[in-house]
Amino acid sequence: MKVTVVSRSGREVIKGGLELSDSATVADLQEAIHQRTRKFYPSRQRLTLLLPPGSKERPVVLSYKKSLKDYCDGNLDQLTVVFKDLGPQVSYRTLFFWEYVGPLVLYPIFYYFPVYLYFGYKGERVIHPVQTYALYYWCFHYFKRIMETFFVHRFSHATSPLSNVFRNCAYYWSFGSYIAYYVNHPLYSPVSDLQVKIGFGFGLLCQILNFYCHILLRNLRSPAGNGGYQIPRGFLFNIVTCANYTTEIYQWLGFNIATQTVAGYSFLIVAALIMTNWALAKHRRLKKLFDGKDGRPRYPRRWVILPPFL
């Protein structure tokens, strides 16, 4: 089988095309492209079928698991695919590790070290119990996230663009420093002991529930990350589409009830907006996929992310 690889502009990416066996898979094609170009390793490639001129349809993305014959339209001897360079890639575990390790390291610096001397504060610093509890809560949260990244999460996509590492690290590291600065500040005024207990107690409960939600999501995929879209079921997923985001938002609400800083609430609002956008997109996608037609199950009526509001 001869495979012609072109760019979106129609230029040949591999001069003369590639000769592959009739039983070749898309993964074999990606490896052959890598061998010829060296620069474009498989996870950096996006291959689609060539659309007719003037077509407004979305191009079909080739799955690395399928045979090339599955994409041949009558002519089994020749196939033309469109190549797109996705840019440098990193694994999702690498991405998540670096975005989470920053807050885990930066926050204790503001607690343990005299950083406020460099901001002009010369007085004696008194550490309140709530600041210590906040440190433990914060570090537990991000340590949990890192452990989940390596031992719980299963990813449907192998890689993410390298640029996302810098974007996500900027988000997490800057907010982590922003919150740590104010929660650990020498002039910080704590709330009542009862409010601290309620906030951290509620937050810790939500962290545990969040972990269980991740276990349920993990079980929807095979160890290789396969499984496609499925209807999440069990526990909070019976009433909320994105229960993992729900518990994530509420655990930060608990943290802010206990600590009461503008920085913390700013992070909560931004994070809630981001996760709400993700949840709405996922909810729409699941409702579209599971429409109750042609033997497909109908997606049940559920809250999206923040019961009883949304």
Short mmCIF file of C-alpha atoms in Angstrom, two decimals:
data_model
loop_
_atom_site.label_atom_id
_atom_site.label_comp_id
_atom_site.label_asym_id
_atom_site.label_seq_id
_atom_site.Cartn_x
_atom_site.Cartn_y
_atom_site.Cartn_z
CA MET A 1 0.00 0.00 0.00
CA LYS A 2 1.27 3.44 -0.92
CA VAL A 3 0.49 6.25 1.51
CA THR A 4 0.84 9.86 0.42
CA VAL A 5 1.42 12.27 3.28
CA VAL A 6 0.56 15.91 2.60
CA SER A 7 0.29 19.07 4.67
CA ARG A 8 -2.95 21.03 5.00
CA SER A 9 -1.75 23.24 2.16
CA GLY A 10 -1.35 20.18 -0.07
CA ARG A 11 2.46 20.07 -0.02
CA GLU A 12 4.02 16.62 0.18
CA VAL A 13 5.54 16.05 3.61
CA ILE A 14 7.22 12.78 2.61
CA LYS A 15 8.57 13.04 -0.90
CA GLY A 16 7.43 10.10 -2.99
CA GLY A 17 5.13 8.80 -0.25
CA LEU A 18 5.56 5.69 1.87
CA GLU A 19 5.27 2.04 0.93
CA LEU A 20 3.69 -0.01 3.71
CA SER A 21 2.39 -3.54 3.98
CA ASP A 22 -1.30 -4.19 3.41
CA SER A 23 -1.69 -5.10 7.08
CA ALA A 24 -0.08 -1.87 8.33
CA THR A 25 -1.76 0.12 11.07
CA VAL A 26 -1.90 3.86 11.64
CA ALA A 27 0.76 3.37 14.32
CA ASP A 28 3.01 1.78 11.68
CA LEU A 29 2.45 4.78 9.44
CA GLN A 30 3.33 7.19 12.25
CA GLU A 31 6.51 5.27 12.97
CA ALA A 32 7.41 5.30 9.27
CA ILE A 33 6.93 9.09 9.17
CA HIS A 34 9.16 9.37 12.22
CA GLN A 35 11.85 7.26 10.58
CA ARG A 36 11.83 9.49 7.50
CA THR A 37 11.65 12.85 9.26
CA ARG A 38 13.26 12.11 12.67
CA LYS A 39 11.73 15.30 14.06
CA PHE A 40 8.08 14.24 14.07
CA TYR A 41 7.77 11.43 16.61
CA PRO A 42 4.36 9.67 16.72
CA SER A 43 2.79 11.66 19.57
CA ARG A 44 3.64 14.85 17.71
CA GLN A 45 1.66 13.78 14.64
CA ARG A 46 -2.00 14.35 13.86
CA LEU A 47 -3.17 12.46 10.79
CA THR A 48 -6.53 13.03 9.12
CA LEU A 49 -8.21 11.94 5.92
CA LEU A 50 -8.09 14.31 2.97
CA LEU A 51 -11.36 16.19 2.52
CA PRO A 52 -12.81 17.07 -0.89
CA PRO A 53 -12.19 20.69 -1.98
CA GLY A 54 -14.73 23.08 -0.46
CA SER A 55 -15.96 20.59 2.12
CA LYS A 56 -17.11 22.09 5.43
CA GLU A 57 -17.06 18.78 7.31
CA ARG A 58 -14.65 17.99 10.10
CA PRO A 59 -11.78 15.79 8.93
CA VAL A 60 -11.65 12.24 10.24
CA VAL A 61 -8.75 11.81 12.66
CA LEU A 62 -6.89 8.53 12.22
CA SER A 63 -6.71 6.35 15.32
CA TYR A 64 -3.33 4.73 15.89
CA LYS A 65 -5.05 1.49 16.90
CA LYS A 66 -6.79 0.96 13.57
CA SER A 67 -5.60 -0.57 10.33
CA LEU A 68 -4.95 1.74 7.38
CA LYS A 69 -7.40 -0.37 5.37
CA ASP A 70 -10.18 0.88 7.65
CA TYR A 71 -9.70 4.32 6.12
CA CYS A 72 -9.42 3.28 2.47
CA ASP A 73 -12.49 4.17 0.45
CA GLY A 74 -12.59 1.41 -2.14
CA ASN A 75 -8.96 1.74 -3.23
CA LEU A 76 -6.94 -0.52 -0.94
CA ASP A 77 -3.66 0.20 -2.72
CA GLN A 78 -3.43 3.92 -2.06
CA LEU A 79 -4.28 6.33 0.72
CA THR A 80 -3.71 10.06 1.16
CA VAL A 81 -3.50 11.49 4.67
CA VAL A 82 -3.09 15.03 5.90
CA PHE A 83 -0.28 15.62 8.38
CA LYS A 84 -0.26 18.26 11.11
CA ASP A 85 2.64 18.90 13.46
CA LEU A 86 1.29 19.23 17.01
CA GLY A 87 4.58 20.63 18.26
CA PRO A 88 6.76 19.32 21.11
CA GLN A 89 4.81 17.05 23.44
CA VAL A 90 5.09 15.88 27.04
CA SER A 91 3.23 13.15 28.87
CA TYR A 92 0.27 14.17 30.99
CA ARG A 93 2.01 12.77 34.04
CA THR A 94 4.93 15.11 33.41
CA LEU A 95 2.56 18.04 32.92
CA PHE A 96 0.59 17.36 36.10
CA PHE A 97 3.68 16.66 38.18
CA TRP A 98 5.29 20.01 37.40
CA GLU A 99 2.12 22.03 37.85
CA TYR A 100 1.44 20.42 41.25
CA VAL A 101 4.97 20.25 42.64
CA GLY A 102 5.29 24.04 42.45
CA PRO A 103 2.54 24.86 44.98
CA LEU A 104 3.69 21.95 47.14
CA VAL A 105 7.19 23.44 47.41
CA LEU A 106 6.40 27.16 47.34
CA TYR A 107 3.75 27.28 50.05
CA PRO A 108 5.98 25.93 52.89
CA ILE A 109 8.64 28.52 52.00
CA PHE A 110 6.29 31.29 53.14
CA TYR A 111 5.52 29.36 56.33
CA TYR A 112 8.99 28.23 57.40
CA PHE A 113 11.35 30.91 56.11
CA PRO A 114 11.62 34.64 56.95
CA VAL A 115 10.57 35.76 53.48
CA TYR A 116 8.59 38.69 54.87
CA LEU A 117 11.84 40.42 55.84
CA TYR A 118 12.37 40.95 52.12
CA PHE A 119 8.95 42.61 51.90
CA GLY A 120 9.83 45.16 54.57
CA TYR A 121 8.26 43.53 57.64
CA LYS A 122 10.68 43.73 60.59
CA GLY A 123 8.44 42.73 63.50
CA GLU A 124 8.23 39.41 65.29
CA ARG A 125 6.06 36.88 63.53
CA VAL A 126 3.51 34.87 65.52
CA ILE A 127 2.27 31.70 63.83
CA HIS A 128 -1.41 31.03 64.51
CA PRO A 129 -2.74 27.44 64.65
CA VAL A 130 -4.91 28.04 61.58
CA GLN A 131 -1.79 28.86 59.56
CA THR A 132 -0.26 25.54 60.56
CA TYR A 133 -3.46 23.66 59.74
CA ALA A 134 -3.60 25.47 56.39
CA LEU A 135 -0.05 24.32 55.62
CA TYR A 136 -0.94 20.69 56.37
CA TYR A 137 -4.16 20.94 54.37
CA TRP A 138 -2.42 22.53 51.39
CA CYS A 139 0.46 20.07 51.30
CA PHE A 140 -1.85 17.09 51.72
CA HIS A 141 -3.94 18.30 48.79
CA TYR A 142 -1.06 18.67 46.35
CA PHE A 143 0.72 15.53 47.55
CA LYS A 144 -2.57 13.68 46.95
CA ARG A 145 -2.78 15.15 43.46
CA ILE A 146 0.73 14.01 42.58
CA MET A 147 0.06 10.50 43.90
CA GLU A 148 -3.19 10.35 41.92
CA THR A 149 -1.33 11.45 38.80
CA PHE A 150 1.06 8.49 38.99
CA PHE A 151 -1.11 5.80 40.57
CA VAL A 152 -4.79 6.59 39.92
CA HIS A 153 -5.43 8.59 36.76
CA ARG A 154 -5.66 6.89 33.39
CA PHE A 155 -5.29 9.21 30.43
CA SER A 156 -7.14 8.88 27.13
CA HIS A 157 -4.51 11.08 25.44
CA ALA A 158 -0.88 10.13 25.84
CA THR A 159 0.60 13.60 25.57
CA SER A 160 -0.02 17.32 25.85
CA PRO A 161 1.73 20.24 24.11
CA LEU A 162 4.88 21.36 25.89
CA SER A 163 3.52 24.91 25.99
CA ASN A 164 0.83 23.74 28.42
CA VAL A 165 3.53 23.04 31.01
CA PHE A 166 4.50 26.72 31.10
CA ARG A 167 0.89 27.92 31.04
CA ASN A 168 -0.31 25.56 33.78
CA CYS A 169 2.75 26.12 35.95
CA ALA A 170 2.26 29.88 35.70
CA TYR A 171 -1.34 29.43 36.87
CA TYR A 172 -0.69 27.06 39.78
CA TRP A 173 2.63 28.47 40.94
CA SER A 174 1.51 32.10 40.90
CA PHE A 175 -1.76 31.41 42.72
CA GLY A 176 0.08 29.17 45.18
CA SER A 177 2.52 31.96 46.03
CA TYR A 178 -0.27 34.54 46.14
CA ILE A 179 -2.32 32.53 48.64
CA ALA A 180 0.70 31.47 50.71
CA TYR A 181 1.85 35.08 51.04
CA TYR A 182 -1.40 36.24 52.62
CA VAL A 183 -2.31 33.17 54.68
CA ASN A 184 1.15 33.12 56.30
CA HIS A 185 1.56 36.89 56.60
CA PRO A 186 2.63 38.20 60.04
CA LEU A 187 -0.38 40.55 60.05
CA TYR A 188 -2.84 37.76 59.25
CA SER A 189 -5.92 37.77 61.50
CA PRO A 190 -7.41 34.32 62.11
CA VAL A 191 -11.12 33.55 62.27
CA SER A 192 -12.78 31.79 65.19
CA ASP A 193 -11.74 28.28 66.17
CA LEU A 194 -15.21 26.98 65.32
CA GLN A 195 -15.03 28.40 61.80
CA VAL A 196 -11.57 26.90 61.34
CA LYS A 197 -12.83 23.46 62.38
CA ILE A 198 -15.90 23.68 60.15
CA GLY A 199 -13.88 24.85 57.15
CA PHE A 200 -11.08 22.31 57.36
CA GLY A 201 -13.43 19.51 58.40
CA PHE A 202 -15.67 20.14 55.40
CA GLY A 203 -12.65 20.53 53.12
CA LEU A 204 -11.03 17.28 54.24
CA LEU A 205 -14.29 15.42 53.72
CA CYS A 206 -14.45 16.79 50.18
CA GLN A 207 -10.84 15.76 49.54
CA ILE A 208 -11.69 12.19 50.52
CA LEU A 209 -14.82 12.25 48.34
CA ASN A 210 -12.76 13.69 45.50
CA PHE A 211 -10.32 10.78 45.75
CA TYR A 212 -13.18 8.29 45.59
CA CYS A 213 -14.58 10.06 42.52
CA HIS A 214 -11.20 9.66 40.83
CA ILE A 215 -11.22 5.95 41.63
CA LEU A 216 -14.63 5.61 39.96
CA LEU A 217 -13.41 7.48 36.88
CA ARG A 218 -10.30 5.32 36.75
CA ASN A 219 -12.46 2.20 36.56
CA LEU A 220 -14.13 3.51 33.40
CA ARG A 221 -10.86 3.04 31.50
CA SER A 222 -8.54 0.13 30.90
CA PRO A 223 -4.92 0.34 32.13
CA ALA A 224 -3.95 1.54 28.64
CA GLY A 225 -6.37 4.46 28.92
CA ASN A 226 -8.91 2.91 26.55
CA GLY A 227 -12.62 2.79 27.07
CA GLY A 228 -13.99 5.76 25.19
CA TYR A 229 -16.80 7.85 26.60
CA GLN A 230 -18.99 6.11 29.14
CA ILE A 231 -21.72 7.27 31.47
CA PRO A 232 -20.14 7.74 34.91
CA ARG A 233 -22.18 5.91 37.52
CA GLY A 234 -22.08 5.35 41.24
CA PHE A 235 -21.83 7.54 44.31
CA LEU A 236 -22.09 11.28 43.52
CA PHE A 237 -21.99 10.59 39.78
CA ASN A 238 -25.59 9.40 40.06
CA ILE A 239 -26.66 13.00 40.64
CA VAL A 240 -23.79 15.11 39.20
CA THR A 241 -22.07 14.71 35.83
CA CYS A 242 -18.70 16.02 37.04
CA ALA A 243 -18.68 15.05 40.71
CA ASN A 244 -14.89 15.16 40.71
CA TYR A 245 -15.02 18.89 39.89
CA THR A 246 -17.80 19.41 42.43
CA THR A 247 -15.73 18.00 45.27
CA GLU A 248 -12.66 19.89 44.03
CA ILE A 249 -14.49 23.21 44.22
CA TYR A 250 -16.08 22.49 47.58
CA GLN A 251 -12.77 21.42 49.13
CA TRP A 252 -11.32 24.83 48.26
CA LEU A 253 -14.45 26.43 49.66
CA GLY A 254 -13.68 24.64 52.93
CA PHE A 255 -10.10 25.93 52.85
CA ASN A 256 -11.34 29.49 52.37
CA ILE A 257 -13.97 29.24 55.09
CA ALA A 258 -11.13 28.41 57.47
CA THR A 259 -8.54 30.91 56.21
CA GLN A 260 -10.59 33.84 54.83
CA THR A 261 -8.29 35.61 52.38
CA VAL A 262 -9.05 37.52 49.20
CA ALA A 263 -6.27 35.55 47.49
CA GLY A 264 -7.88 32.24 48.39
CA TYR A 265 -11.33 33.28 47.23
CA SER A 266 -9.86 34.65 44.00
CA PHE A 267 -8.34 31.25 43.29
CA LEU A 268 -11.63 29.55 44.17
CA ILE A 269 -13.60 31.73 41.74
CA VAL A 270 -11.14 31.32 38.87
CA ALA A 271 -10.85 27.55 39.41
CA ALA A 272 -14.64 27.19 39.65
CA LEU A 273 -15.13 29.09 36.39
CA ILE A 274 -12.56 26.94 34.59
CA MET A 275 -14.00 23.67 35.89
CA THR A 276 -17.57 24.79 35.19
CA ASN A 277 -16.61 25.41 31.57
CA TRP A 278 -15.08 21.93 31.36
CA ALA A 279 -18.11 20.38 33.04
CA LEU A 280 -20.62 22.06 30.73
CA ALA A 281 -18.66 20.84 27.70
CA LYS A 282 -18.51 17.29 29.05
CA HIS A 283 -22.20 17.32 29.97
CA ARG A 284 -23.18 18.44 26.45
CA ARG A 285 -20.89 15.83 24.91
CA LEU A 286 -22.32 12.98 27.00
CA LYS A 287 -25.90 14.05 26.26
CA LYS A 288 -25.10 14.12 22.55
CA LEU A 289 -23.38 10.73 22.58
CA PHE A 290 -26.00 9.02 24.72
CA ASP A 291 -29.16 10.31 23.07
CA GLY A 292 -31.30 7.20 23.45
CA LYS A 293 -31.39 6.56 19.69
CA ASP A 294 -30.33 3.50 17.66
CA GLY A 295 -29.92 1.39 20.76
CA ARG A 296 -27.76 3.89 22.61
CA PRO A 297 -28.69 4.55 26.25
CA ARG A 298 -30.12 7.93 27.14
CA TYR A 299 -28.02 10.08 29.42
CA PRO A 300 -29.89 10.46 32.72
CA ARG A 301 -31.03 13.80 34.07
CA ARG A 302 -28.32 15.13 36.40
CA TRP A 303 -26.81 18.29 37.80
CA VAL A 304 -23.76 19.41 35.84
CA ILE A 305 -21.30 20.46 38.53
CA LEU A 306 -22.65 22.59 41.38
CA PRO A 307 -25.89 21.33 42.87
CA PRO A 308 -28.27 22.91 43.64
CA PHE A 309 -27.23 25.78 41.34
CA LEU A 310 -26.02 24.16 38.12
#
